[in-house]
Amino acid sequence: MRTQVGIIGAGPAGLLLAHLLHRAGIDSVVLERQSRAHIETRIRAGLLEQGSVDTLTEAGLGERLHREGLKHDGLELRFAGRNQRIDLFGLTGKRVTIYGQQEAVKDMVAARLETGRPLHFEVSDVALHDIASKTPRITFTHEGQAQELRCDVIAGCDGSHGPARAAMPPEVMRLYERVYPFAWLGILAEAKPISHELIYARHEEGFALATMRSERLSRLYVQCAPDDDVANWPDSRIWEALHTRLGRVNEGPVLQKGITAMRSFVAEPMRHGRLFLAGDAAHIVPPTGAKGMNLAVADVRVLARALTAFFREGDERLMDSYSATCLSRVWKGQRFSWWMTAMLHRFSVADPFEHRVRMAELEYLCGSEAARRSLAEQYVGLPFDE
Ligand code: RFL
Ligand code: PHB
């Protein structure tokens, strides 16, 4: 098999890249380890920056997103019995949209299948070869057959544990990491959200977040121990923690429950030879800033443009600047996510100085419109540098 761009991974990064390339007349093959049902039901991110919504809309993927997405003009911070609204729209002129990642993935899978271009599910043994040459290859197994895909370029969109980053020579890579001493326990519950906006709470028992998927579905998170087990969290304990940390929330049947580790991670550079990393394959943020899926979309915008210039005009300049362009945004997203995480969580080692600084930070946000504007412009998404 031969293609122009071999794409590993059918998450938001791989699927959006495949779609943008198709619109530019560039051929690709997408290889995904999981089944279609698995990726279409995997509950993850939910919040899209305005720039991500615009990117999906311009790509012709916005029809259901505009119909079913919940547009939010603000968010609320709760701490020490106080409530501070951040007027995102008033401060920035931009909004954010709640739309489950798996819904965006469903729209993108449907769009891909409609093009008739290849998207293979349940592939195994994916391995990358000759990435520093002009003719890189991917070998894999599909439907019991060993296959080889010859490409001009490989896009590693295979998330944080995939084979693409591991194929980069370690001597050219620099890895940056921070592991946090806590995790999030998340539930999806059939219950009316308590507010039509998101509520982020700092409480002495730990962080909590009230978000949603629809008018009838609440998505709720509580800070838990990094090595916690869902078995330690019967529904009654979760509701109790939510009531304590957020104030009264509406209870309802719990449809899904899971624990997410919290990590900041960046791999630099995001390109070696003809291999380009995008999304979680290159960087992970803790979910407090809601940046993960948005950074994946931003990388792919830059990559699609670079590959279009390469395949149409043989111009490699945008490919050469890909890593630096993406990393400039990635590090700002890292900084914001780390800052939101530190401000809103309880660290297990009680450090009274740190605690007072974090409270001062929150009080400063309450008293200063400039501070609120800074939070707001990062939360709704910084402008794209193009
Ligand atoms: P994905 O979505 O992980 O997709 C990678 C795909 O690659 C496949 N794969 C392979 N395929 C073939 N061969 C292999 N060997 C392979 N290994 C892996 C995987 O099966 C998968 O389908 O990465 P991508 O596309 O970079 O997208 C990134 C986002 O998924 C991620 O950043 C967000 O979900 C993070 N995140 C959030 N991001 C936001 O922007 N806003 C949010 O509100 C937000 N909330 C969250 C989050 C992530 C969470 N969890 C569970 C990690 C909330 C949570 C709880
Ligand atoms: C979500 O809706 O799942 C969500 C929203 C905002 C976050 C994290 C998760 O910061």
Coordinates of C-alpha atoms and ligand atoms in Angstrom, one line a residue:
M1 CA 0.0 0.0 0.0
R2 CA 1.1 3.6 -0.7
T3 CA -0.2 6.9 0.5
Q4 CA 1.0 10.5 0.9
V5 CA 0.4 10.7 4.7
G6 CA 0.2 7.7 7.0
I7 CA -1.8 8.7 10.1
I8 CA -1.5 6.6 13.3
G9 CA -4.4 7.1 15.6
A10 CA -8.1 8.0 15.1
G11 CA -8.5 10.4 18.0
P12 CA -9.4 14.1 17.4
A13 CA -5.9 14.8 16.1
G14 CA -5.7 12.0 13.5
L15 CA -9.3 12.3 12.3
L16 CA -9.2 16.1 11.9
L17 CA -5.9 15.9 10.1
A18 CA -7.2 13.3 7.7
H19 CA -10.2 15.5 7.0
L20 CA -8.2 18.7 6.4
L21 CA -5.8 16.8 4.1
H22 CA -8.7 15.4 2.2
R23 CA -10.1 18.9 1.7
A24 CA -6.7 19.9 0.3
G25 CA -6.7 16.9 -2.1
I26 CA -4.1 15.0 -0.1
D27 CA -4.3 11.3 0.3
S28 CA -4.0 9.6 3.7
V29 CA -4.5 6.3 5.4
V30 CA -5.7 6.3 9.1
L31 CA -4.7 3.3 11.3
E32 CA -6.5 2.9 14.6
R33 CA -5.9 0.2 17.3
Q34 CA -9.4 0.3 18.8
S35 CA -12.8 -0.6 17.3
R36 CA -15.1 2.2 16.0
A37 CA -17.5 1.5 18.8
H38 CA -14.7 2.0 21.4
I39 CA -13.5 5.4 20.1
E40 CA -17.1 6.6 19.6
T41 CA -18.1 5.9 23.2
R42 CA -14.8 6.8 25.1
I43 CA -15.8 9.6 27.5
R44 CA -13.1 12.2 27.8
A45 CA -12.9 15.9 27.1
G46 CA -15.9 18.2 26.7
L47 CA -14.8 21.8 26.3
L48 CA -13.9 23.4 23.0
E49 CA -12.3 26.8 22.7
Q50 CA -13.9 29.2 20.2
G51 CA -10.9 28.7 17.8
S52 CA -11.5 24.9 17.9
V53 CA -15.1 25.4 17.1
D54 CA -14.2 27.7 14.2
T55 CA -11.6 25.2 12.9
L56 CA -14.2 22.4 12.9
T57 CA -16.8 24.7 11.4
E58 CA -14.5 25.8 8.6
A59 CA -13.7 22.2 7.9
G60 CA -17.4 21.4 7.4
L61 CA -17.6 19.5 10.7
G62 CA -19.8 22.0 12.6
E63 CA -23.4 21.1 11.7
R64 CA -24.3 18.9 14.8
L65 CA -21.8 20.8 17.0
H66 CA -23.7 24.0 16.4
R67 CA -27.1 22.3 17.0
E68 CA -26.2 20.3 20.1
G69 CA -23.2 22.1 21.6
L70 CA -23.8 24.2 24.7
K71 CA -22.4 27.7 24.4
H72 CA -21.0 29.2 27.6
D73 CA -20.4 32.8 28.2
G74 CA -18.8 32.4 31.6
L75 CA -17.6 30.1 34.4
E76 CA -17.6 30.2 38.2
L77 CA -14.9 29.8 40.7
R78 CA -15.9 28.7 44.3
F79 CA -13.7 28.9 47.3
A80 CA -13.9 29.7 51.0
G81 CA -17.7 30.1 50.7
R82 CA -17.2 32.7 47.9
N83 CA -18.5 32.6 44.4
Q84 CA -16.7 34.5 41.6
R85 CA -18.0 34.5 38.1
I86 CA -15.6 35.0 35.2
D87 CA -17.4 36.7 32.4
L88 CA -15.6 35.1 29.5
F89 CA -17.6 36.7 26.8
G90 CA -17.7 40.2 28.4
L91 CA -13.9 40.1 29.0
T92 CA -12.8 38.6 25.6
G93 CA -15.7 38.7 23.2
K94 CA -15.3 34.9 22.8
R95 CA -17.2 31.9 24.1
V96 CA -16.5 28.2 24.8
T97 CA -18.7 25.3 23.8
I98 CA -19.4 22.0 25.7
Y99 CA -19.5 19.2 23.2
G100 CA -18.4 15.7 24.2
Q101 CA -15.1 14.6 22.5
Q102 CA -16.7 11.3 21.5
E103 CA -19.5 13.3 19.7
A104 CA -16.8 15.3 17.8
V105 CA -15.1 11.9 17.0
K106 CA -18.4 10.4 15.7
D107 CA -18.8 13.4 13.4
M108 CA -15.3 13.1 12.1
V109 CA -15.5 9.3 11.6
A110 CA -18.7 9.8 9.6
A111 CA -17.1 12.5 7.5
R112 CA -14.1 10.3 6.8
L113 CA -16.2 7.3 5.8
E114 CA -18.1 9.5 3.5
T115 CA -14.9 10.5 1.6
G116 CA -14.3 6.8 0.9
R117 CA -10.7 7.2 1.9
P118 CA -9.2 4.5 4.2
L119 CA -9.7 4.4 8.0
H120 CA -8.8 1.0 9.4
F121 CA -9.9 0.0 12.9
E122 CA -8.5 -2.8 15.1
V123 CA -5.0 -2.7 13.6
S124 CA -2.2 -4.2 15.7
D125 CA 1.6 -4.4 15.7
V126 CA 2.0 -0.8 14.3
A127 CA 5.7 -0.1 13.8
L128 CA 7.4 2.9 12.1
H129 CA 10.5 2.5 9.8
D130 CA 12.9 4.8 8.0
I131 CA 11.4 8.0 9.5
A132 CA 14.5 10.0 8.7
S133 CA 14.3 9.1 5.0
K134 CA 12.0 10.5 2.3
T135 CA 10.2 7.2 2.1
P136 CA 9.1 6.2 5.6
R137 CA 7.0 3.1 6.1
I138 CA 4.5 1.8 8.6
T139 CA 4.0 -2.0 9.1
F140 CA 0.9 -3.3 10.9
T141 CA -1.5 -6.2 11.0
H142 CA -5.1 -5.9 9.9
E143 CA -7.7 -8.6 9.7
G144 CA -4.9 -11.2 10.3
Q145 CA -2.7 -10.0 7.4
A146 CA 0.7 -8.3 7.8
Q147 CA 0.7 -5.1 5.8
E148 CA 3.2 -2.4 4.8
L149 CA 2.2 1.2 4.1
R150 CA 4.7 3.3 2.2
C151 CA 4.3 7.1 2.8
D152 CA 5.9 10.5 2.1
V153 CA 5.1 11.6 5.7
I154 CA 3.9 9.9 8.9
A155 CA 1.7 11.7 11.4
G156 CA 1.9 10.3 14.9
C157 CA -1.5 11.1 16.3
D158 CA -1.5 8.0 18.6
G159 CA -1.9 9.6 22.0
S160 CA 0.5 9.4 24.9
H161 CA 1.2 5.7 24.9
G162 CA 1.4 5.1 21.1
P163 CA 4.4 3.9 19.1
A164 CA 5.2 7.2 17.2
R165 CA 6.9 9.1 19.9
A166 CA 8.8 6.0 20.9
A167 CA 10.1 5.8 17.3
M168 CA 11.9 9.1 17.6
P169 CA 15.7 8.7 18.3
P170 CA 16.1 9.4 22.1
E171 CA 19.3 11.5 21.5
V172 CA 17.3 14.2 19.6
M173 CA 14.5 14.3 22.2
R174 CA 14.1 16.3 25.3
L175 CA 11.2 15.3 27.6
Y176 CA 9.7 17.5 30.3
E177 CA 7.3 16.1 32.9
R178 CA 5.5 17.0 36.1
V179 CA 3.4 14.4 37.9
Y180 CA 0.8 15.7 40.4
P181 CA 0.1 14.1 43.8
F182 CA -3.6 13.6 43.0
A183 CA -6.1 12.4 40.3
W184 CA -9.7 13.1 39.2
L185 CA -12.5 10.7 39.7
G186 CA -15.1 11.6 37.0
I187 CA -18.7 10.5 36.7
L188 CA -21.4 11.0 34.1
A189 CA -24.8 11.1 35.9
E190 CA -28.4 11.4 34.7
A191 CA -29.1 14.6 36.6
K192 CA -29.8 18.1 35.7
P193 CA -26.7 20.3 36.0
I194 CA -26.8 22.7 39.0
S195 CA -25.9 25.7 36.8
H196 CA -25.8 26.3 33.1
E197 CA -22.1 27.3 33.5
L198 CA -19.1 25.3 34.7
I199 CA -18.2 25.5 38.4
Y200 CA -14.6 25.0 39.5
A201 CA -14.3 24.6 43.3
R202 CA -11.3 24.8 45.6
H203 CA -12.2 23.2 49.0
E204 CA -10.1 22.1 51.9
E205 CA -11.1 18.5 51.2
G206 CA -10.0 18.9 47.6
F207 CA -11.0 20.2 44.2
A208 CA -14.3 19.5 42.5
L209 CA -15.8 20.5 39.0
A210 CA -19.3 20.6 37.9
T211 CA -19.7 20.4 34.1
M212 CA -22.3 18.8 31.8
R213 CA -23.0 17.1 28.6
S214 CA -26.6 18.2 28.1
E215 CA -29.5 19.7 30.0
R216 CA -30.1 16.3 31.6
L217 CA -26.6 14.9 31.9
S218 CA -24.1 16.1 34.5
R219 CA -20.4 15.5 34.3
L220 CA -18.8 15.8 37.7
Y221 CA -15.3 15.4 39.0
V222 CA -13.7 15.2 42.4
Q223 CA -10.0 15.2 43.4
C224 CA -8.9 11.8 44.7
A225 CA -5.6 10.1 45.5
P226 CA -3.2 9.5 42.6
D227 CA -3.4 5.7 43.1
D228 CA -7.1 5.6 44.1
D229 CA -9.4 2.9 42.8
V230 CA -13.0 3.4 41.7
A231 CA -13.9 0.6 44.1
N232 CA -13.1 3.0 46.9
W233 CA -15.7 5.4 45.6
P234 CA -19.3 4.0 45.9
D235 CA -21.8 6.5 44.6
S236 CA -22.8 7.6 48.1
R237 CA -19.2 8.7 48.8
I238 CA -19.0 10.6 45.5
W239 CA -22.2 12.5 46.1
E240 CA -21.2 13.4 49.6
A241 CA -17.8 14.7 48.4
L242 CA -19.6 16.7 45.7
H243 CA -22.1 18.2 48.1
T244 CA -19.3 19.2 50.5
R245 CA -17.0 20.7 47.9
L246 CA -19.5 22.3 45.5
G247 CA -22.6 22.9 47.6
R248 CA -25.8 21.0 46.7
V249 CA -25.7 19.2 43.4
N250 CA -28.6 17.2 41.8
E251 CA -28.2 13.5 42.2
G252 CA -29.1 10.9 39.6
P253 CA -28.1 7.5 38.3
V254 CA -24.4 7.2 37.7
L255 CA -23.9 6.1 34.1
Q256 CA -20.1 6.0 34.0
K257 CA -17.2 6.3 36.5
G258 CA -13.5 6.6 36.0
I259 CA -10.2 7.9 37.4
T260 CA -7.8 10.1 35.4
A261 CA -4.2 10.7 36.4
M262 CA -2.9 14.2 36.3
R263 CA 0.3 14.9 34.4
S264 CA 2.1 17.7 32.5
F265 CA 4.3 16.4 29.7
V266 CA 6.0 17.8 26.6
A267 CA 8.3 16.0 24.1
E268 CA 10.5 18.3 22.1
P269 CA 10.9 18.6 19.1
M270 CA 7.6 17.5 17.6
R271 CA 9.2 16.4 14.4
H272 CA 12.0 14.2 13.3
G273 CA 12.7 13.7 9.6
R274 CA 9.4 12.8 8.0
L275 CA 7.6 11.9 11.3
F276 CA 5.4 14.6 12.9
L277 CA 3.8 14.2 16.3
A278 CA 0.5 15.9 17.0
G279 CA -1.8 16.1 20.1
D280 CA -1.4 13.9 23.1
A281 CA 1.5 12.0 21.3
A282 CA 3.6 15.1 21.9
H283 CA 2.1 16.7 25.0
I284 CA -0.2 16.1 28.0
V285 CA -1.8 18.7 30.2
P286 CA -3.8 18.2 33.4
P287 CA -7.5 18.6 32.6
T288 CA -8.1 21.6 34.9
G289 CA -7.5 24.1 32.0
A290 CA -9.6 22.1 29.5
K291 CA -6.7 22.4 27.0
G292 CA -5.9 18.8 25.8
M293 CA -8.3 18.4 22.9
N294 CA -7.9 22.1 21.9
L295 CA -4.1 21.8 21.7
A296 CA -4.6 18.7 19.5
V297 CA -6.8 20.7 17.2
A298 CA -4.3 23.6 17.1
D299 CA -1.4 21.3 16.2
V300 CA -3.3 19.7 13.4
R301 CA -4.2 23.1 11.9
V302 CA -0.5 23.9 11.7
L303 CA 0.4 20.5 10.3
A304 CA -2.4 20.4 7.6
R305 CA -1.2 23.8 6.4
A306 CA 2.5 22.7 6.3
L307 CA 1.7 19.5 4.5
T308 CA -0.5 21.3 2.0
A309 CA 2.4 23.7 1.1
F310 CA 4.7 20.6 0.8
F311 CA 2.5 18.5 -1.4
R312 CA 1.2 21.4 -3.6
E313 CA 4.4 23.4 -4.0
G314 CA 7.2 21.3 -2.7
D315 CA 7.7 24.1 -0.1
E316 CA 9.2 22.7 3.2
R317 CA 9.4 25.9 5.1
L318 CA 6.2 25.3 7.1
M319 CA 7.2 21.7 7.8
D320 CA 10.5 23.1 9.1
S321 CA 8.8 25.6 11.5
Y322 CA 6.0 23.1 12.6
S323 CA 7.6 22.1 15.9
A324 CA 8.5 25.6 17.0
T325 CA 5.1 27.0 16.0
C326 CA 3.2 24.3 17.9
L327 CA 5.5 24.4 21.0
S328 CA 5.0 28.1 21.4
R329 CA 1.3 27.5 22.0
V330 CA 1.8 24.2 23.8
W331 CA 4.0 25.8 26.5
K332 CA 1.4 28.6 27.1
G333 CA -1.2 25.9 27.4
Q334 CA 1.1 24.0 29.8
R335 CA 1.6 27.1 31.9
F336 CA -2.1 27.9 32.1
S337 CA -3.0 24.3 33.0
W338 CA -0.3 24.0 35.7
W339 CA -1.4 27.3 37.2
M340 CA -5.1 26.5 37.3
T341 CA -4.3 23.0 38.7
A342 CA -2.0 24.5 41.5
M343 CA -4.6 27.2 42.3
L344 CA -7.5 24.9 42.7
H345 CA -6.2 21.6 44.2
R346 CA -5.3 20.5 47.7
F347 CA -1.7 19.2 47.7
S348 CA -1.3 16.3 50.1
V349 CA 1.8 17.7 51.8
A350 CA 0.2 20.6 53.7
D351 CA 2.3 23.6 53.0
P352 CA 0.7 26.6 54.8
F353 CA 2.7 29.2 52.8
E354 CA 1.6 27.6 49.5
H355 CA -2.0 27.5 50.8
R356 CA -2.0 31.2 51.6
V357 CA -0.5 32.1 48.3
R358 CA -3.2 30.2 46.4
M359 CA -5.9 31.9 48.5
A360 CA -4.3 35.2 47.7
E361 CA -4.3 34.3 44.0
L362 CA -8.1 33.6 44.1
E363 CA -8.7 36.8 46.1
Y364 CA -6.7 38.7 43.5
L365 CA -8.9 37.3 40.8
C366 CA -12.0 38.5 42.7
G367 CA -10.6 42.0 43.0
S368 CA -9.0 42.6 39.7
E369 CA -10.6 42.7 36.3
A370 CA -7.1 42.6 34.7
A371 CA -6.5 39.2 36.5
R372 CA -9.9 37.9 35.4
R373 CA -9.2 39.0 31.8
S374 CA -5.9 37.2 31.8
L375 CA -7.6 33.9 33.0
A376 CA -10.5 34.4 30.5
E377 CA -8.3 35.0 27.4
Q378 CA -6.3 31.8 28.1
Y379 CA -9.4 29.8 28.9
V380 CA -11.3 30.7 25.7
G381 CA -8.1 30.1 23.8
L382 CA -5.2 32.4 22.6
P383 CA -5.4 33.5 19.0
F384 CA -3.6 31.3 16.5
D385 CA -0.2 32.6 15.5
E386 CA -0.7 32.4 11.7
Ligands
RFL1 P1 -6.3 10.4 21.6 O1 -7.7 10.9 21.7 O2 -5.7 9.7 22.7 O3 -6.2 9.5 20.3 C1 -5.1 8.7 20.0 C2 -5.6 7.5 19.2 O4 -4.5 6.7 18.9 C3 -4.9 5.4 19.1 N1 -3.7 4.5 19.2 C4 -3.2 3.7 18.3 N2 -3.6 3.4 17.1 C5 -2.9 2.5 16.4 N3 -1.8 1.9 16.9 C6 -1.4 2.1 18.1 N4 -0.3 1.4 18.6 C7 -2.0 3.0 18.9 N5 -1.9 3.5 20.1 C8 -2.9 4.4 20.3 C9 -5.7 5.4 20.3 O5 -6.6 4.2 20.4 C10 -6.5 6.7 20.1 O6 -7.7 6.4 19.4 O7 -5.3 11.6 21.3 P2 -5.5 13.0 20.4 O8 -6.1 12.7 19.1 O9 -4.2 13.6 20.5 O10 -6.5 13.8 21.3 C11 -6.2 14.3 22.6 C12 -7.4 14.3 23.5 O11 -8.0 13.0 23.5 C13 -7.0 14.7 24.9 O12 -6.1 15.7 25.0 C14 -8.3 15.2 25.7 O13 -9.2 14.2 25.9 C15 -7.8 15.7 27.1 N6 -9.0 16.2 27.9 C16 -9.6 17.4 27.7 N7 -9.2 18.2 26.6 C17 -9.8 19.4 26.3 O14 -9.5 20.1 25.4 N8 -10.9 19.8 27.1 C18 -11.4 19.1 28.1 O15 -12.4 19.5 28.7 C19 -10.7 17.9 28.5 N9 -11.1 17.2 29.5 C20 -9.5 15.4 28.9 C21 -10.5 15.9 29.8 C22 -9.0 14.1 29.2 C23 -9.5 13.4 30.2 N10 -9.0 12.1 30.3 C24 -9.8 10.9 30.5 C25 -7.6 11.8 29.9 C26 -11.1 15.2 30.8 C27 -10.6 13.9 31.0 C28 -11.2 13.2 32.2
PHB2 C1 -15.6 18.4 30.8 O1 -16.7 18.9 30.5 O2 -15.4 17.2 30.9 C2 -14.5 19.3 31.3 C3 -14.6 20.6 31.2 C4 -13.6 21.5 31.7 C5 -12.5 20.9 32.3 C6 -12.3 19.5 32.3 C7 -13.3 18.7 31.8 O3 -11.5 21.7 32.7

